[in-house]
PDB file of C-alpha atoms in Angstrom:
ATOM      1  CA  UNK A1282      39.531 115.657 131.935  1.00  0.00           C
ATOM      2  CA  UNK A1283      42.274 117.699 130.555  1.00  0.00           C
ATOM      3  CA  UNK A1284      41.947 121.204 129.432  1.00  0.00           C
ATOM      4  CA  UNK A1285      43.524 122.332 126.493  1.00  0.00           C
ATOM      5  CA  UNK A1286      46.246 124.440 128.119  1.00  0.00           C
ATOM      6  CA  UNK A1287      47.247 121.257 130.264  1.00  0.00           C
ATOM      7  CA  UNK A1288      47.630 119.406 127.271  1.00  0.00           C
ATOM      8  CA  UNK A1289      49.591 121.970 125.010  1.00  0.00           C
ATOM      9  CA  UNK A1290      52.011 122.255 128.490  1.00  0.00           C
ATOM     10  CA  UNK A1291      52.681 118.893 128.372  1.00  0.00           C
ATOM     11  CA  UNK A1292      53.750 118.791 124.772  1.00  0.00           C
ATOM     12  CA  UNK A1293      55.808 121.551 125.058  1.00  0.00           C
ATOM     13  CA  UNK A1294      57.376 119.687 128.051  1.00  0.00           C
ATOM     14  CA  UNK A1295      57.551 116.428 125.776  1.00  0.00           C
ATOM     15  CA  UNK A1296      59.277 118.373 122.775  1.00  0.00           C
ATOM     16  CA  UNK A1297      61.910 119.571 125.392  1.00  0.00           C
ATOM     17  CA  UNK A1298      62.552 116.424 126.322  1.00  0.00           C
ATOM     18  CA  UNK A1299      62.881 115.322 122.855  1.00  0.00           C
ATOM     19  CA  UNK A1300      65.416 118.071 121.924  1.00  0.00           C
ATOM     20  CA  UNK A1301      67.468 117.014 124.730  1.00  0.00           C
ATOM     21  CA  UNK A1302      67.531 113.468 124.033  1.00  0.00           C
ATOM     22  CA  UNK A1303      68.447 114.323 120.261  1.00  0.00           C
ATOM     23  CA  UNK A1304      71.297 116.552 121.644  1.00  0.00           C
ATOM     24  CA  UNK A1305      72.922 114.441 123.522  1.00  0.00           C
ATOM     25  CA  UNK A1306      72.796 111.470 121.435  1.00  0.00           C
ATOM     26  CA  UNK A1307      73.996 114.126 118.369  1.00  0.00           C
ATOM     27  CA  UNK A1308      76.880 114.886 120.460  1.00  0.00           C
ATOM     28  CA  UNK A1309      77.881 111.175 121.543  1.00  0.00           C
ATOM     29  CA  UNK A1310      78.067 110.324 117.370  1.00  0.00           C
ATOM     30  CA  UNK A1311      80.275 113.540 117.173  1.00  0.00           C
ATOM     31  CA  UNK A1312      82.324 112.109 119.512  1.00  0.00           C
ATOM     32  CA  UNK A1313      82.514 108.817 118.074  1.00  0.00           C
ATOM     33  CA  UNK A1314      83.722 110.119 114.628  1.00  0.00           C
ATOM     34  CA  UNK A1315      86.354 112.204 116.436  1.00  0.00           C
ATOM     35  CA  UNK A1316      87.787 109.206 118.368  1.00  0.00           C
ATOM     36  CA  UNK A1317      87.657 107.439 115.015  1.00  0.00           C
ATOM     37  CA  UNK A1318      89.416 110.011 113.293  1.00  0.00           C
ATOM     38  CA  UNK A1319      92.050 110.739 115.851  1.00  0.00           C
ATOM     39  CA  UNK A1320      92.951 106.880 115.755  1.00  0.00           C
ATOM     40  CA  UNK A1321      93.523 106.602 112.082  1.00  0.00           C
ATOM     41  CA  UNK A1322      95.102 110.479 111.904  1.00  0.00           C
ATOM     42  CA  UNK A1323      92.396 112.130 109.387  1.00  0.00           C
ATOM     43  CA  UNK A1324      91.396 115.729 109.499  1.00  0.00           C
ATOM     44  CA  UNK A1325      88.228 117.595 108.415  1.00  0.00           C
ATOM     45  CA  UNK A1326      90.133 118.394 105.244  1.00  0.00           C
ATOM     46  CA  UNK A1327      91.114 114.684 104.542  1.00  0.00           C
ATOM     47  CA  UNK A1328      86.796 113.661 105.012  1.00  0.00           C
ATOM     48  CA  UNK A1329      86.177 116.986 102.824  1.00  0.00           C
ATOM     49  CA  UNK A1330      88.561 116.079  99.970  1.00  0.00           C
ATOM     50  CA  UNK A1331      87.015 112.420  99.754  1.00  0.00           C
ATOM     51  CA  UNK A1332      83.799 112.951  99.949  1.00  0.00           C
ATOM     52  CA  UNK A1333      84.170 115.968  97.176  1.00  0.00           C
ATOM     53  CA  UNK A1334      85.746 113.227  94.741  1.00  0.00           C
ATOM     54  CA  UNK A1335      82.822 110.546  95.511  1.00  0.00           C
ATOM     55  CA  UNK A1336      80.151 113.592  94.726  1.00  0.00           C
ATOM     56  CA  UNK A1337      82.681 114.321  91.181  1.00  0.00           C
ATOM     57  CA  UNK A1338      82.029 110.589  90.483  1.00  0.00           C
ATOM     58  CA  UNK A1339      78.225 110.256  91.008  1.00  0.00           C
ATOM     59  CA  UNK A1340      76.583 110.127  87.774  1.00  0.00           C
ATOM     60  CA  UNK A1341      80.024 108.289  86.034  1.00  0.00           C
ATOM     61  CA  UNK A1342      81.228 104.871  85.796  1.00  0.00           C
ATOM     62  CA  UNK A1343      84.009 104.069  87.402  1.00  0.00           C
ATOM     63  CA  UNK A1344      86.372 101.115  85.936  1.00  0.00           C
ATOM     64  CA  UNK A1345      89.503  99.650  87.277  1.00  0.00           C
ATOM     65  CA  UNK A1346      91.591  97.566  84.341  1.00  0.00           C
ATOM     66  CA  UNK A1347      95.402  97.036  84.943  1.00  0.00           C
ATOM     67  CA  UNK A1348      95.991  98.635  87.745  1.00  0.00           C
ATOM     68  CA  UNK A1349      94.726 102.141  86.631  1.00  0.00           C
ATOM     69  CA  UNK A1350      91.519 103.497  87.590  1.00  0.00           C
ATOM     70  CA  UNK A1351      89.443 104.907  84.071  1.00  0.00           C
ATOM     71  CA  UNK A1352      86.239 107.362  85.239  1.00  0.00           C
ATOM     72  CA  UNK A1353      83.669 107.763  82.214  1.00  0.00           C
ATOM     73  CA  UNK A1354      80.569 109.673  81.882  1.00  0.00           C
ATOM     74  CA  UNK A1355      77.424 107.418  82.166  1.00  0.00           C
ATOM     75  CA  UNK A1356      75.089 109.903  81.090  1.00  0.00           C
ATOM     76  CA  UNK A1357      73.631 109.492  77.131  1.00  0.00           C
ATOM     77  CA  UNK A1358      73.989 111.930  74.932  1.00  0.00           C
ATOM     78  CA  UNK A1359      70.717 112.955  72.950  1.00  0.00           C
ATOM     79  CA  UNK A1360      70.037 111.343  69.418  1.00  0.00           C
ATOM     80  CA  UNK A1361      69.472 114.737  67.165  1.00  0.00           C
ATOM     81  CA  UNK A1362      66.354 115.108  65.884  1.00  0.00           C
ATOM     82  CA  UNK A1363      65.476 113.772  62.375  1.00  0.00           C
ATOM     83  CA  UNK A1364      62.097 114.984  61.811  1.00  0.00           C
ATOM     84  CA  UNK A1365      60.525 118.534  62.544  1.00  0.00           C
ATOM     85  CA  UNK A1366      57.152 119.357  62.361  1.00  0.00           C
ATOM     86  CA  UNK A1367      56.452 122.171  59.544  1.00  0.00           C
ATOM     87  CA  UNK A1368      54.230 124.573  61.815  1.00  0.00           C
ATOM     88  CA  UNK A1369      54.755 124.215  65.042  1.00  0.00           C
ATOM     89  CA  UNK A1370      58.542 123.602  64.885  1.00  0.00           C
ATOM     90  CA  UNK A1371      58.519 120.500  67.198  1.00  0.00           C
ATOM     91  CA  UNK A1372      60.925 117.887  66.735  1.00  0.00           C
ATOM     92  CA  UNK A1373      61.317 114.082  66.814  1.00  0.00           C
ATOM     93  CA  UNK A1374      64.671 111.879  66.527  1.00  0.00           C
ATOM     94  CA  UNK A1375      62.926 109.226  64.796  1.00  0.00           C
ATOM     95  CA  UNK A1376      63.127 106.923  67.737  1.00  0.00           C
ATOM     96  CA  UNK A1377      60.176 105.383  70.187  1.00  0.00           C
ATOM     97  CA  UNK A1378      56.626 105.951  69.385  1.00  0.00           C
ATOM     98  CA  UNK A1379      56.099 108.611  66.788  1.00  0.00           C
ATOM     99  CA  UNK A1380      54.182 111.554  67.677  1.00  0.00           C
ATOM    100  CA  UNK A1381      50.936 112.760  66.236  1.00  0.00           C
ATOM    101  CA  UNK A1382      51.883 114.902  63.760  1.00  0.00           C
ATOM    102  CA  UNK A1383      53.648 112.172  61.841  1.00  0.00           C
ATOM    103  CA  UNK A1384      52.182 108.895  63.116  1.00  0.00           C
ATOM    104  CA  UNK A1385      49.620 109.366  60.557  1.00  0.00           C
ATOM    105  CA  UNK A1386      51.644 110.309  57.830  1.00  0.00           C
ATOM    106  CA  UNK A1387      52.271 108.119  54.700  1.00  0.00           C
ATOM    107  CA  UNK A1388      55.106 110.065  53.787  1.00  0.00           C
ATOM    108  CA  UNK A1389      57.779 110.952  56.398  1.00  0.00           C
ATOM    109  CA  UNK A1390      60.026 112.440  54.308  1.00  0.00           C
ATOM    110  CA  UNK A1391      58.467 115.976  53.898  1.00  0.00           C
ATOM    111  CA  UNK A1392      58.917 116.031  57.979  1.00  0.00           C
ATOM    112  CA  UNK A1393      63.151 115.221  57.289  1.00  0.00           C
ATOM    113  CA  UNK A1394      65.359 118.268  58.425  1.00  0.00           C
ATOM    114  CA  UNK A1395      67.777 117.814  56.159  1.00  0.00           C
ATOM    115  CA  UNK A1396      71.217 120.676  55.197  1.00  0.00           C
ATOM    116  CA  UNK A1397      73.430 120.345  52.476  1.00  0.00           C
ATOM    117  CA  UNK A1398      74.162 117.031  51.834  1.00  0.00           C
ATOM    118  CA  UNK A1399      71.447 115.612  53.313  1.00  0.00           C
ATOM    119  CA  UNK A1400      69.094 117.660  51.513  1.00  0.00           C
ATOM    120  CA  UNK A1401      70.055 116.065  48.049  1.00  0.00           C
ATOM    121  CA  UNK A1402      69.921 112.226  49.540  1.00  0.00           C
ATOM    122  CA  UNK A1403      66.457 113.570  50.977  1.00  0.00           C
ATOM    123  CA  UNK A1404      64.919 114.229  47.663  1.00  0.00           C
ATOM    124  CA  UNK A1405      66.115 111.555  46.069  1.00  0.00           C
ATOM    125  CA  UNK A1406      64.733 109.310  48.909  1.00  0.00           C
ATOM    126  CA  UNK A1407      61.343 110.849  48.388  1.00  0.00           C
ATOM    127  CA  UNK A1408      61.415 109.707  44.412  1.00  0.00           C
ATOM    128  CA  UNK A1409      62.343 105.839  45.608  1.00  0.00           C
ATOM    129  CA  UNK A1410      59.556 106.024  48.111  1.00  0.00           C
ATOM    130  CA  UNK A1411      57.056 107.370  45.826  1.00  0.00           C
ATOM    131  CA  UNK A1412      58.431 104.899  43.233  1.00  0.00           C
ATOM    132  CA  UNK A1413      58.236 102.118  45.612  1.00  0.00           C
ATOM    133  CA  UNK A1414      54.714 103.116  46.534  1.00  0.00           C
ATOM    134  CA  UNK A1415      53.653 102.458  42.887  1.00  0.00           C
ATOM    135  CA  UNK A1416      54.980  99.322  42.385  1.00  0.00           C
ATOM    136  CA  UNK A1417      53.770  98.197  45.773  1.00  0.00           C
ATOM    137  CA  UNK A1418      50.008  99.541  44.002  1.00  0.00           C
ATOM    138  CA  UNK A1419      50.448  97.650  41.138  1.00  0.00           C
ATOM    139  CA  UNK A1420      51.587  94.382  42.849  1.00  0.00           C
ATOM    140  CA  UNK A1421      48.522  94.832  44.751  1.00  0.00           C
ATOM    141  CA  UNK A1422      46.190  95.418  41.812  1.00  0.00           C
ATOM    142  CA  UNK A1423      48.017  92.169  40.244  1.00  0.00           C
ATOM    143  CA  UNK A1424      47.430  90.035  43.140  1.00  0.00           C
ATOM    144  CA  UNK A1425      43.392  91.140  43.646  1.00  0.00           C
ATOM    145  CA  UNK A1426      43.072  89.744  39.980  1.00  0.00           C
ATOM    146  CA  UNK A1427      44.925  86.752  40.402  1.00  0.00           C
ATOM    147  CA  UNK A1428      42.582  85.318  42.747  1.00  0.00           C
ATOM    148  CA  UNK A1429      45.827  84.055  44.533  1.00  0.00           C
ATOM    149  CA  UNK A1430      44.121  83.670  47.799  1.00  0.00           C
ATOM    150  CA  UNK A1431      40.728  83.037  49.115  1.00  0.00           C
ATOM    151  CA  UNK A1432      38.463  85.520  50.448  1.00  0.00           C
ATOM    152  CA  UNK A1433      38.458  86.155  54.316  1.00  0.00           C
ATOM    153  CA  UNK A1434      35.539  87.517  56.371  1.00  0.00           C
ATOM    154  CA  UNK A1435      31.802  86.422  55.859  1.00  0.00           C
ATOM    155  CA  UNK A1436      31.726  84.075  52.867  1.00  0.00           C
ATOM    156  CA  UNK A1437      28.139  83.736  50.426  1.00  0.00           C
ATOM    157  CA  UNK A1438      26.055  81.008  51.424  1.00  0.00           C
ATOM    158  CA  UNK A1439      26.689  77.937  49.214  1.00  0.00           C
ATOM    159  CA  UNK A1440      24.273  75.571  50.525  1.00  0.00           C
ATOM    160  CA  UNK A1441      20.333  75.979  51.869  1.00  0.00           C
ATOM    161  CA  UNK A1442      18.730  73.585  53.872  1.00  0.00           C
ATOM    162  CA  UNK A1443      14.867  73.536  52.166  1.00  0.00           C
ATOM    163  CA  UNK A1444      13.552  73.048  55.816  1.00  0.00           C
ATOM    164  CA  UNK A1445      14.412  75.461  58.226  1.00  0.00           C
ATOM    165  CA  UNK A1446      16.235  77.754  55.945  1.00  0.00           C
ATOM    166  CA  UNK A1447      19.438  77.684  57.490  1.00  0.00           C
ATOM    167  CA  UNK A1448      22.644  78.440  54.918  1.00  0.00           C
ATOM    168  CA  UNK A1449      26.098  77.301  54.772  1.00  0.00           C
ATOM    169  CA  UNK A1450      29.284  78.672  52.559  1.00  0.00           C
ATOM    170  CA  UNK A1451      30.494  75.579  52.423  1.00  0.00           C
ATOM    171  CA  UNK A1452      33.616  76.104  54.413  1.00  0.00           C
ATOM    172  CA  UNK A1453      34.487  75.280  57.656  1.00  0.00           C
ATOM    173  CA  UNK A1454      32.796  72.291  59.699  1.00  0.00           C
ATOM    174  CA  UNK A1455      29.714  70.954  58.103  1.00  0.00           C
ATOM    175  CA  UNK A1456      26.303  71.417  60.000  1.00  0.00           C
ATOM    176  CA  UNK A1457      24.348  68.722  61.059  1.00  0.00           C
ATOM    177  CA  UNK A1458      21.860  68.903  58.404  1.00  0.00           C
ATOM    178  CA  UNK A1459      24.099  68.348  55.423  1.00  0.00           C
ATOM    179  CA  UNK A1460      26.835  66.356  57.663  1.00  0.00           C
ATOM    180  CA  UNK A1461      25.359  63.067  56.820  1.00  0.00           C
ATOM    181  CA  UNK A1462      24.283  63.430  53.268  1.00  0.00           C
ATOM    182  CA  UNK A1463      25.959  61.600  50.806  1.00  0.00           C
ATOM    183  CA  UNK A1464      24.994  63.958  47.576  1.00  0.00           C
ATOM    184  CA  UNK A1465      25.257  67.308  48.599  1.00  0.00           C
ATOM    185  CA  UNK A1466      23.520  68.771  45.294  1.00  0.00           C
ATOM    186  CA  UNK A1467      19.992  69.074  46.265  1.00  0.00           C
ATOM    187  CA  UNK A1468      21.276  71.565  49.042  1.00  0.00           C
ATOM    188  CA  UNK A1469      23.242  73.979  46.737  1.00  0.00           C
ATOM    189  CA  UNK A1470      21.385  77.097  46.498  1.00  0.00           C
ATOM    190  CA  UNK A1471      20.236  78.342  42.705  1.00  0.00           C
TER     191      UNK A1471
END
């Protein structure tokens, strides 16, 4: 068996080797992009002066239309924020999922930042809202009294049968118990 001094010789030995072989085939690709560039007549300075133009385009889009070549910015410009929280100053543009501080809110408008302008058109947004909220209150107190639609969730047993005691509202598929009878009546509960 080995001892550990053998065994750290031979890697050293090993990453030698592996330096070497690294070198040379470093120096071989060197020498391939100097034949290359001797052939077609480039210099370091040509190589630099491209590849400093490709790095000045990264990040921009790059259009050719009618024989001229157009370079525009591709990054997006940030939306400015619309809302600001009150106390801790943070900010949202009024865009994406809304944070908590105003998720919960009824109101939005006391989070607006609003200047100048804005600040009139603000407070006379807040009096349609609120007047919109009332009417929306009344429409709703109009339409509970109407009896415009039926009820949803669990509906108050119409129908008993005497028997086992099982109940039915009367909507929905009849059970077997009252499916087959002809006068219903004697089954209505009270």
């Amino acid at each position: 068996m080995a001892t550990p001094e053998q065994i750290e010789a031979k890697m050293k030995k090993l990453k030698t080797q592996a330096e070497a072989l690294a070198a040379k085939k470093t120096q071989a690709v060197v020498d391939q992009i100097r034949d290359i560039m001797s052939k077609h007549g480039l210099t370091t300075a040509d190589v630099e002066a491209k590849t400093s133009a490709k790095r000045a385009t990264k990040g921009q889009k790059v259009s050719v239309a009618a024989g001229k070549t157009k370079i525009a910015d591709v990054t997006k410009a940030k939306a400015a924020p619309k809302y600001q929280h009150p106390k801790t100053g943070a900010t949202w543009t009024g865009h994406g999922r809304a944070p908590a501080w105003i998720a919960e809110a009824k109101d939005r408008n006391k989070f607006l930042i609003a200047t100048g302008a804005e600040a009139t058109v603000a407070t006379t947004a807040g009096a349609v809202s609120k007047a919109k909220a009332a009417a929306k209150e009344a429409s709703k107190a109009v339409l509970a009294t109407a009896g415009k639609s039926q009820r949803k969730g669990p509906q108050p047993a119409l129908y008993a049968d005497p028997k086992t005691g099982a109940t039915w509202s009367g909507r929905g598929r009849a059970p077997a118990w009252i499916a087959g009878a002809k006068d219903r009546t004697k089954y209505l509960i009270g």
